[in-house]
């Protein structure tokens, strides 16, 4: 296993860690038995993936409970990272969430405590000062943020002293490389560890025969699997660590062995080129917004509804629209080919329901919106 420095600190973390979102489900529980999941986490740690990431939201606390049970007697062997949910970003609730996480994790300190999502309902400085208080009380060691824009990351850094913000957790995989534009270069420059979540794109790899075939060819050259090559490519970027989630023992073994080789520069560059981000610009009217597509929950149907924001999303579509007008670049929304038979729509929205309406509010519906078209296969089928 290779290690890297955490932020500007002298602490080292393995470049391959373990995610645990699927372990409890996001809000519901994974069907696999608790014992199976505990065994999987322990195996991962045995194999060097000692950085374990969770959140109070995963499985509604159940993921933390399982991790607590898994490492209660081996606390010193793991680096535990957890997060509090955005509705708890006020001072009192940050402290309360930390206490509850400590209890579920069966420990008296959290190595890395992260703001899961920004929430403009609460001043960011208030959230960050609560985190500083937790550091001074030795309840947490380091402070991290997650899903923050570059602007929010800079604001968070400005709000605190000490070791500052040591890490930013953001989605980063072959399908979604949005952070490469500004966020990753900034983290590299400022020594902020970039924790890449969904590094395996939740088990998928972008489809298209040529791309999959090329990935397989590269993997074969090293005697590795496509997933191992993907993880290795990500951690070849300075400051990046990955936290794949795996429950199958075969996957855990594979992931743990994905830092023990070096991609040749020509292969690194080849992957960069063949998986060059494919954004398309699509007229907003050609995208269908319906609830229930690939798990998307409640949605707004009109810009007026989005402006009213009766569902209480934070940031609201209006707030995001203002950010866009101030020059903030938001990542493309995700779509799939539409299942609509009327011919009115080309795509169905699967992710980015707030960003979609923010775009419409900011540009009046006239400007095509950048989208990632999700066409993918599971990594298993690529092997
Ligand atoms: N901060 C945030 O907002 C946020 C959001 C999403 C995720 N996260 C964190 O990031 C972690 C990882 O992201 P993720 O769970 O979304 O997705 P992921 O790690 O990209 O993918 C997980 C999926 O990939 C499969 N897999 C694992 N290793 C594999 C391999 N070697 N070959 C083929 N398939 C493999 C897993 O299957 P099996 O389980 O069957 O082995 C699982 O279905 C989460 O668990 C969570 O801790 C954070």
Short mmCIF file of C-alpha atoms and ligand atoms in Angstrom, two decimals:
data_model
loop_
_atom_site.label_atom_id
_atom_site.label_comp_id
_atom_site.label_asym_id
_atom_site.label_seq_id
_atom_site.Cartn_x
_atom_site.Cartn_y
_atom_site.Cartn_z
CA UNK A 1 0.00 0.00 0.00
CA UNK A 2 1.20 3.51 -0.76
CA UNK A 3 0.67 6.37 1.66
CA UNK A 4 0.29 10.09 1.31
CA UNK A 5 0.40 13.05 3.65
CA UNK A 6 -2.98 14.26 4.96
CA UNK A 7 -3.34 17.96 4.10
CA UNK A 8 -0.40 19.89 5.52
CA UNK A 9 -0.15 17.58 8.54
CA UNK A 10 2.46 14.94 9.28
CA UNK A 11 -0.21 12.21 9.36
CA UNK A 12 -0.01 9.64 6.58
CA UNK A 13 -3.06 7.95 5.10
CA UNK A 14 -3.20 5.06 2.63
CA UNK A 15 -4.00 6.17 -0.92
CA UNK A 16 -6.67 3.45 -1.12
CA UNK A 17 -9.27 3.58 1.61
CA UNK A 18 -12.70 2.06 2.05
CA UNK A 19 -16.05 3.70 1.49
CA UNK A 20 -19.09 2.46 3.34
CA UNK A 21 -22.08 4.13 1.76
CA UNK A 22 -23.43 0.95 0.21
CA UNK A 23 -22.83 -0.82 3.50
CA UNK A 24 -25.73 0.89 5.16
CA UNK A 25 -27.33 2.12 1.94
CA UNK A 26 -27.65 5.90 1.79
CA UNK A 27 -30.71 6.04 3.93
CA UNK A 28 -31.75 2.40 3.90
CA UNK A 29 -29.75 -0.69 4.71
CA UNK A 30 -27.85 -2.97 2.36
CA UNK A 31 -29.38 -6.42 2.07
CA UNK A 32 -26.13 -8.16 3.00
CA UNK A 33 -25.82 -9.33 6.58
CA UNK A 34 -24.12 -7.21 9.19
CA UNK A 35 -21.57 -9.95 9.82
CA UNK A 36 -20.68 -10.13 6.13
CA UNK A 37 -20.15 -6.38 6.00
CA UNK A 38 -18.05 -6.32 9.16
CA UNK A 39 -15.90 -9.13 7.77
CA UNK A 40 -15.46 -7.17 4.54
CA UNK A 41 -14.32 -4.02 6.36
CA UNK A 42 -11.90 -6.00 8.52
CA UNK A 43 -10.44 -7.76 5.51
CA UNK A 44 -9.90 -4.39 3.85
CA UNK A 45 -8.02 -3.11 6.90
CA UNK A 46 -5.93 -6.32 7.03
CA UNK A 47 -4.92 -5.59 3.46
CA UNK A 48 -3.87 -2.02 4.23
CA UNK A 49 -7.02 -0.02 3.45
CA UNK A 50 -7.07 1.43 6.95
CA UNK A 51 -8.76 4.69 5.96
CA UNK A 52 -12.48 4.03 6.49
CA UNK A 53 -15.03 6.61 5.42
CA UNK A 54 -18.62 6.78 6.66
CA UNK A 55 -21.34 9.34 7.50
CA UNK A 56 -24.13 9.73 10.01
CA UNK A 57 -26.55 9.55 7.06
CA UNK A 58 -25.41 6.15 5.78
CA UNK A 59 -27.99 3.58 6.75
CA UNK A 60 -29.29 6.21 9.16
CA UNK A 61 -26.32 5.59 11.47
CA UNK A 62 -26.10 1.87 10.82
CA UNK A 63 -22.92 2.12 8.76
CA UNK A 64 -21.21 3.87 11.71
CA UNK A 65 -22.52 1.21 14.08
CA UNK A 66 -21.07 -1.60 11.97
CA UNK A 67 -17.72 0.18 11.73
CA UNK A 68 -17.80 0.66 15.51
CA UNK A 69 -18.37 -3.05 15.98
CA UNK A 70 -15.72 -3.96 13.42
CA UNK A 71 -12.90 -1.92 14.98
CA UNK A 72 -13.81 -1.48 18.64
CA UNK A 73 -10.86 -3.64 19.64
CA UNK A 74 -8.52 -2.36 16.93
CA UNK A 75 -9.15 1.37 17.10
CA UNK A 76 -5.50 2.31 16.65
CA UNK A 77 -5.28 0.41 13.38
CA UNK A 78 -7.85 2.51 11.56
CA UNK A 79 -8.20 6.09 10.43
CA UNK A 80 -11.91 6.83 10.87
CA UNK A 81 -13.55 9.53 8.81
CA UNK A 82 -17.21 10.44 9.19
CA UNK A 83 -19.54 13.31 8.25
CA UNK A 84 -22.52 15.18 9.59
CA UNK A 85 -25.56 15.93 7.45
CA UNK A 86 -26.32 19.44 6.15
CA UNK A 87 -29.40 19.94 8.35
CA UNK A 88 -26.95 19.76 11.28
CA UNK A 89 -24.54 22.46 10.09
CA UNK A 90 -25.42 24.85 12.94
CA UNK A 91 -23.10 25.04 15.98
CA UNK A 92 -25.24 23.09 18.42
CA UNK A 93 -26.04 20.28 16.02
CA UNK A 94 -22.45 19.85 14.83
CA UNK A 95 -21.50 19.14 18.45
CA UNK A 96 -24.51 16.89 18.95
CA UNK A 97 -23.90 14.93 15.75
CA UNK A 98 -20.28 14.37 16.76
CA UNK A 99 -21.37 12.92 20.11
CA UNK A 100 -23.80 10.55 18.42
CA UNK A 101 -21.21 9.47 15.84
CA UNK A 102 -18.65 8.85 18.59
CA UNK A 103 -21.15 6.66 20.38
CA UNK A 104 -22.05 4.66 17.27
CA UNK A 105 -18.40 4.32 16.26
CA UNK A 106 -17.57 3.16 19.81
CA UNK A 107 -14.60 5.47 20.07
CA UNK A 108 -13.60 8.65 21.88
CA UNK A 109 -12.16 10.40 18.83
CA UNK A 110 -12.85 10.74 15.12
CA UNK A 111 -9.76 11.10 12.92
CA UNK A 112 -11.40 13.17 10.22
CA UNK A 113 -14.73 14.95 10.70
CA UNK A 114 -16.31 16.28 7.53
CA UNK A 115 -19.10 18.67 6.63
CA UNK A 116 -21.08 16.38 4.31
CA UNK A 117 -22.72 19.12 2.24
CA UNK A 118 -22.69 22.91 2.46
CA UNK A 119 -25.92 24.48 3.68
CA UNK A 120 -26.42 28.21 3.08
CA UNK A 121 -29.06 28.31 5.84
CA UNK A 122 -26.20 28.46 8.34
CA UNK A 123 -23.13 30.72 8.20
CA UNK A 124 -20.17 28.60 7.16
CA UNK A 125 -17.99 30.23 9.81
CA UNK A 126 -20.41 28.95 12.48
CA UNK A 127 -20.05 25.38 11.20
CA UNK A 128 -16.28 25.64 11.01
CA UNK A 129 -15.96 27.14 14.51
CA UNK A 130 -17.97 24.26 15.93
CA UNK A 131 -15.47 21.91 14.26
CA UNK A 132 -12.59 23.86 15.81
CA UNK A 133 -14.22 23.44 19.21
CA UNK A 134 -14.35 19.68 18.65
CA UNK A 135 -10.63 19.69 17.83
CA UNK A 136 -9.86 21.61 21.02
CA UNK A 137 -11.89 19.06 23.01
CA UNK A 138 -9.90 16.20 21.37
CA UNK A 139 -13.10 14.72 19.97
CA UNK A 140 -11.88 15.05 16.42
CA UNK A 141 -8.37 15.24 15.04
CA UNK A 142 -8.80 16.85 11.65
CA UNK A 143 -11.39 18.90 9.80
CA UNK A 144 -12.54 18.14 6.26
CA UNK A 145 -15.30 19.22 3.92
CA UNK A 146 -17.26 17.42 1.23
CA UNK A 147 -19.16 18.50 -1.87
CA UNK A 148 -17.86 22.05 -1.49
CA UNK A 149 -17.30 24.29 -4.49
CA UNK A 150 -13.93 25.97 -4.80
CA UNK A 151 -15.44 29.17 -3.44
CA UNK A 152 -16.87 27.36 -0.41
CA UNK A 153 -13.59 25.56 0.22
CA UNK A 154 -11.75 28.87 0.29
CA UNK A 155 -14.36 30.32 2.66
CA UNK A 156 -14.02 27.32 4.95
CA UNK A 157 -10.24 27.67 4.96
CA UNK A 158 -10.50 31.38 5.74
CA UNK A 159 -12.75 30.65 8.73
CA UNK A 160 -10.33 28.50 10.70
CA UNK A 161 -6.74 28.25 11.84
CA UNK A 162 -4.70 25.28 13.11
CA UNK A 163 -4.26 22.52 10.56
CA UNK A 164 -7.07 24.14 8.63
CA UNK A 165 -9.16 22.17 6.20
CA UNK A 166 -7.08 19.07 5.50
CA UNK A 167 -9.32 17.46 2.89
CA UNK A 168 -12.05 17.91 0.37
CA UNK A 169 -14.19 14.91 -0.54
CA UNK A 170 -15.56 15.12 -4.08
CA UNK A 171 -16.83 12.82 -6.78
CA UNK A 172 -14.01 11.83 -9.11
CA UNK A 173 -14.01 8.97 -11.58
CA UNK A 174 -13.58 8.37 -15.30
CA UNK A 175 -17.13 9.51 -15.99
CA UNK A 176 -17.06 12.64 -13.83
CA UNK A 177 -13.84 14.58 -14.05
CA UNK A 178 -15.34 18.01 -13.32
CA UNK A 179 -12.93 18.67 -10.43
CA UNK A 180 -9.95 18.62 -12.78
CA UNK A 181 -10.80 22.10 -14.06
CA UNK A 182 -10.21 24.13 -10.91
CA UNK A 183 -10.79 22.22 -7.67
CA UNK A 184 -8.06 19.61 -8.04
CA UNK A 185 -5.33 22.05 -9.19
CA UNK A 186 -6.18 24.24 -6.20
CA UNK A 187 -5.99 21.29 -3.75
CA UNK A 188 -2.66 20.25 -5.23
CA UNK A 189 -1.29 23.76 -4.92
CA UNK A 190 -2.59 24.28 -1.37
CA UNK A 191 -1.90 20.79 -0.03
CA UNK A 192 -5.51 19.82 0.56
CA UNK A 193 -6.05 16.06 0.25
CA UNK A 194 -8.64 15.26 -2.39
CA UNK A 195 -10.70 12.26 -1.28
CA UNK A 196 -12.22 10.86 -4.45
CA UNK A 197 -15.64 9.39 -3.82
CA UNK A 198 -17.46 6.98 -6.16
CA UNK A 199 -14.03 6.34 -7.75
CA UNK A 200 -15.42 3.33 -9.60
CA UNK A 201 -18.47 5.30 -10.68
CA UNK A 202 -20.49 3.01 -8.43
CA UNK A 203 -19.25 -0.08 -10.21
CA UNK A 204 -19.72 1.18 -13.74
CA UNK A 205 -17.34 2.11 -16.45
CA UNK A 206 -18.25 4.35 -19.33
CA UNK A 207 -19.48 2.25 -22.21
CA UNK A 208 -18.53 2.41 -25.85
CA UNK A 209 -16.66 -0.57 -27.19
CA UNK A 210 -13.45 1.19 -28.00
CA UNK A 211 -13.09 2.75 -24.58
CA UNK A 212 -13.80 -0.44 -22.63
CA UNK A 213 -11.63 -2.47 -24.93
CA UNK A 214 -8.72 -0.03 -24.51
CA UNK A 215 -9.07 -0.11 -20.74
CA UNK A 216 -9.00 -3.91 -20.83
CA UNK A 217 -5.90 -3.87 -23.00
CA UNK A 218 -4.08 -1.54 -20.63
CA UNK A 219 -5.13 -3.62 -17.63
CA UNK A 220 -3.92 -6.84 -19.28
CA UNK A 221 -0.49 -5.29 -19.83
CA UNK A 222 -0.06 -4.96 -16.07
CA UNK A 223 -1.82 -8.20 -15.17
CA UNK A 224 -4.48 -6.09 -13.43
CA UNK A 225 -8.24 -5.66 -13.73
CA UNK A 226 -9.88 -2.58 -15.28
CA UNK A 227 -11.03 -1.49 -11.80
CA UNK A 228 -7.47 -1.63 -10.50
CA UNK A 229 -6.26 0.45 -13.43
CA UNK A 230 -9.01 3.03 -12.83
CA UNK A 231 -8.08 3.36 -9.13
CA UNK A 232 -4.39 3.52 -9.98
CA UNK A 233 -5.01 6.22 -12.58
CA UNK A 234 -6.89 8.32 -10.01
CA UNK A 235 -4.22 8.03 -7.32
CA UNK A 236 -1.54 8.85 -9.86
CA UNK A 237 -2.78 12.43 -9.53
CA UNK A 238 -0.90 14.14 -6.70
CA UNK A 239 -2.91 14.63 -3.49
CA UNK A 240 -5.65 12.19 -4.53
CA UNK A 241 -6.78 9.28 -2.38
CA UNK A 242 -9.69 7.01 -3.29
CA UNK A 243 -12.34 5.38 -1.13
CA UNK A 244 -13.96 2.62 -3.20
CA UNK A 245 -16.72 0.75 -1.46
CA UNK A 246 -16.68 -3.00 -1.80
CA UNK A 247 -18.46 -5.76 0.00
CA UNK A 248 -17.44 -8.68 -2.13
CA UNK A 249 -14.18 -10.14 -0.86
CA UNK A 250 -12.83 -10.45 -4.40
CA UNK A 251 -13.38 -6.72 -4.93
CA UNK A 252 -11.72 -5.87 -1.62
CA UNK A 253 -8.63 -7.87 -2.54
CA UNK A 254 -8.55 -6.27 -5.96
CA UNK A 255 -8.89 -2.75 -4.62
CA UNK A 256 -6.23 -3.24 -1.96
CA UNK A 257 -3.79 -4.36 -4.65
CA UNK A 258 -4.40 -1.42 -6.94
CA UNK A 259 -1.62 0.85 -5.69
CA UNK A 260 1.20 -1.69 -6.05
CA UNK A 261 2.12 -0.82 -9.62
CA UNK A 262 2.92 2.34 -11.55
CA UNK A 263 1.16 3.21 -14.75
CA UNK A 264 3.58 4.18 -17.47
CA UNK A 265 3.17 7.82 -18.54
CA UNK A 266 1.91 6.73 -21.96
CA UNK A 267 -0.87 4.65 -20.38
CA UNK A 268 -1.73 7.38 -17.89
CA UNK A 269 -2.09 9.80 -20.81
CA UNK A 270 -3.96 7.32 -22.96
CA UNK A 271 -6.59 6.87 -20.25
CA UNK A 272 -6.82 10.62 -19.86
CA UNK A 273 -7.50 10.94 -23.56
CA UNK A 274 -9.88 8.04 -24.12
CA UNK A 275 -11.96 9.07 -21.14
CA UNK A 276 -11.88 12.77 -21.97
CA UNK A 277 -14.99 14.30 -20.41
CA UNK A 278 -17.88 14.22 -22.86
CA UNK A 279 -20.17 17.07 -22.06
CA UNK A 280 -22.95 17.86 -24.45
CA UNK A 281 -24.87 21.12 -24.63
CA UNK A 282 -28.58 20.32 -24.70
CA UNK A 283 -31.55 22.71 -24.95
CA UNK A 284 -33.22 22.61 -21.54
CA UNK A 285 -36.60 21.90 -23.16
CA UNK A 286 -35.29 18.57 -24.54
CA UNK A 287 -34.74 17.21 -21.03
CA UNK A 288 -37.59 15.56 -19.19
CA UNK A 289 -37.79 16.12 -15.46
CA UNK A 290 -39.64 13.30 -13.78
CA UNK A 291 -39.49 11.88 -10.30
CA UNK A 292 -38.33 8.34 -9.86
CA UNK A 293 -35.81 8.13 -12.72
CA UNK A 294 -32.86 6.17 -11.32
CA UNK A 295 -33.82 7.02 -7.77
CA UNK A 296 -34.36 10.78 -8.15
CA UNK A 297 -36.88 11.81 -5.59
CA UNK A 298 -39.14 14.88 -5.54
CA UNK A 299 -38.68 17.31 -8.40
CA UNK A 300 -39.95 20.68 -9.55
CA UNK A 301 -41.78 20.80 -12.88
CA UNK A 302 -41.56 24.52 -13.60
CA UNK A 303 -39.13 27.37 -13.01
CA UNK A 304 -41.82 29.09 -10.92
CA UNK A 305 -42.02 26.09 -8.57
CA UNK A 306 -38.22 26.00 -8.40
CA UNK A 307 -38.09 29.70 -7.49
CA UNK A 308 -40.64 29.16 -4.71
CA UNK A 309 -38.64 26.15 -3.48
CA UNK A 310 -41.48 24.76 -1.42
CA UNK A 311 -39.54 21.51 -0.94
CA UNK A 312 -36.93 23.55 0.95
CA UNK A 313 -33.78 22.47 -0.95
CA UNK A 314 -30.59 24.14 0.31
CA UNK A 315 -28.87 25.54 -1.58
CA UNK A 316 -32.08 26.52 -3.36
CA UNK A 317 -32.27 26.80 -7.16
CA UNK A 318 -32.32 30.61 -6.71
CA UNK A 319 -29.16 30.55 -4.59
CA UNK A 320 -27.36 28.37 -7.10
CA UNK A 321 -28.56 30.59 -9.94
CA UNK A 322 -26.99 33.58 -8.19
CA UNK A 323 -23.74 31.65 -7.76
CA UNK A 324 -23.73 30.91 -11.49
CA UNK A 325 -24.35 34.56 -12.30
CA UNK A 326 -21.38 35.38 -10.02
CA UNK A 327 -19.18 33.13 -12.17
CA UNK A 328 -19.30 29.86 -10.22
CA UNK A 329 -19.00 26.90 -12.60
CA UNK A 330 -21.33 24.08 -11.61
CA UNK A 331 -20.75 20.57 -12.84
CA UNK A 332 -22.90 19.23 -15.67
CA UNK A 333 -26.18 17.54 -14.81
CA UNK A 334 -26.57 13.86 -15.70
CA UNK A 335 -29.04 12.46 -18.16
CA UNK A 336 -29.92 9.19 -19.84
CA UNK A 337 -31.59 8.69 -23.23
CA UNK A 338 -35.26 9.42 -22.70
CA UNK A 339 -37.80 6.65 -22.42
CA UNK A 340 -40.48 9.16 -23.43
CA UNK A 341 -42.35 7.99 -26.53
CA UNK A 342 -43.97 11.29 -27.51
CA UNK A 343 -40.76 12.54 -29.15
CA UNK A 344 -40.81 15.70 -27.04
CA UNK A 345 -37.69 14.81 -25.07
CA UNK A 346 -34.23 13.46 -25.93
CA UNK A 347 -33.10 12.89 -22.35
CA UNK A 348 -34.38 12.16 -18.85
CA UNK A 349 -32.64 13.93 -15.98
CA UNK A 350 -31.09 11.50 -13.48
CA UNK A 351 -28.97 13.81 -11.33
CA UNK A 352 -28.80 17.56 -10.79
CA UNK A 353 -32.47 18.53 -10.32
CA UNK A 354 -31.49 21.70 -8.42
CA UNK A 355 -28.66 22.64 -10.81
CA UNK A 356 -31.01 22.15 -13.77
CA UNK A 357 -33.52 24.69 -12.43
CA UNK A 358 -30.75 27.03 -11.30
CA UNK A 359 -29.52 27.05 -14.91
CA UNK A 360 -33.02 27.76 -16.23
CA UNK A 361 -33.50 30.58 -13.69
CA UNK A 362 -30.06 32.06 -14.41
CA UNK A 363 -30.35 31.97 -18.22
CA UNK A 364 -34.10 32.13 -18.80
CA UNK A 365 -34.29 28.75 -20.53
CA UNK A 366 -32.55 30.00 -23.70
CA UNK A 367 -29.07 28.69 -23.13
CA UNK A 368 -28.33 24.96 -23.67
CA UNK A 369 -27.25 23.24 -20.48
CA UNK A 370 -24.07 21.11 -20.19
CA UNK A 371 -24.93 17.46 -19.55
CA UNK A 372 -23.08 14.22 -19.07
CA UNK A 373 -24.87 11.48 -20.94
CA UNK A 374 -24.85 8.40 -18.74
CA UNK A 375 -24.22 5.31 -20.87
CA UNK A 376 -22.41 2.76 -18.84
CA UNK A 377 -21.75 -0.84 -18.08
CA UNK A 378 -20.80 -2.46 -14.85
CA UNK A 379 -17.09 -2.94 -14.31
CA UNK A 380 -17.70 -6.63 -13.72
CA UNK A 381 -18.91 -6.99 -17.29
CA UNK A 382 -15.81 -5.25 -18.58
CA UNK A 383 -13.49 -7.92 -17.32
N1 LIG B 1 -19.31 12.70 0.26
C1 LIG B 1 -20.32 12.25 -0.45
O1 LIG B 1 -21.32 12.94 -0.70
C2 LIG B 1 -20.26 10.85 -0.98
C3 LIG B 1 -21.11 10.44 -2.02
C4 LIG B 1 -20.98 9.15 -2.51
C5 LIG B 1 -20.04 8.29 -1.96
N2 LIG B 1 -19.24 8.70 -0.91
C6 LIG B 1 -18.24 7.80 -0.30
O2 LIG B 1 -17.46 7.18 -1.30
C7 LIG B 1 -17.57 5.76 -1.17
C8 LIG B 1 -17.43 5.08 -2.51
O3 LIG B 1 -18.38 5.54 -3.44
P1 LIG B 1 -19.63 4.66 -3.92
O4 LIG B 1 -19.98 3.67 -2.88
O5 LIG B 1 -20.66 5.65 -4.35
O6 LIG B 1 -19.15 3.96 -5.27
P2 LIG B 1 -17.84 3.19 -5.79
O7 LIG B 1 -16.87 2.94 -4.72
O8 LIG B 1 -17.38 3.91 -7.00
O9 LIG B 1 -18.48 1.82 -6.31
C9 LIG B 1 -19.02 0.86 -5.43
C10 LIG B 1 -19.54 -0.30 -6.29
O10 LIG B 1 -18.45 -0.83 -7.04
C11 LIG B 1 -18.35 -2.23 -6.83
N3 LIG B 1 -16.91 -2.54 -6.79
C12 LIG B 1 -16.05 -2.32 -5.78
N4 LIG B 1 -14.82 -2.75 -6.10
C13 LIG B 1 -14.91 -3.26 -7.37
C14 LIG B 1 -13.98 -3.87 -8.24
N5 LIG B 1 -12.71 -4.04 -7.88
N6 LIG B 1 -14.42 -4.28 -9.46
C15 LIG B 1 -15.71 -4.12 -9.84
N7 LIG B 1 -16.65 -3.54 -9.04
C16 LIG B 1 -16.25 -3.12 -7.82
C17 LIG B 1 -19.02 -2.49 -5.49
O11 LIG B 1 -19.54 -3.81 -5.47
P3 LIG B 1 -19.61 -4.75 -4.14
O12 LIG B 1 -20.11 -3.88 -3.00
O13 LIG B 1 -20.54 -5.81 -4.54
O14 LIG B 1 -18.25 -5.29 -3.86
C18 LIG B 1 -20.12 -1.44 -5.49
O15 LIG B 1 -21.24 -1.89 -6.21
C19 LIG B 1 -18.95 5.59 -0.50
O16 LIG B 1 -19.12 4.29 0.00
C20 LIG B 1 -18.88 6.69 0.52
O17 LIG B 1 -18.10 6.31 1.64
C21 LIG B 1 -19.32 9.97 -0.45
#
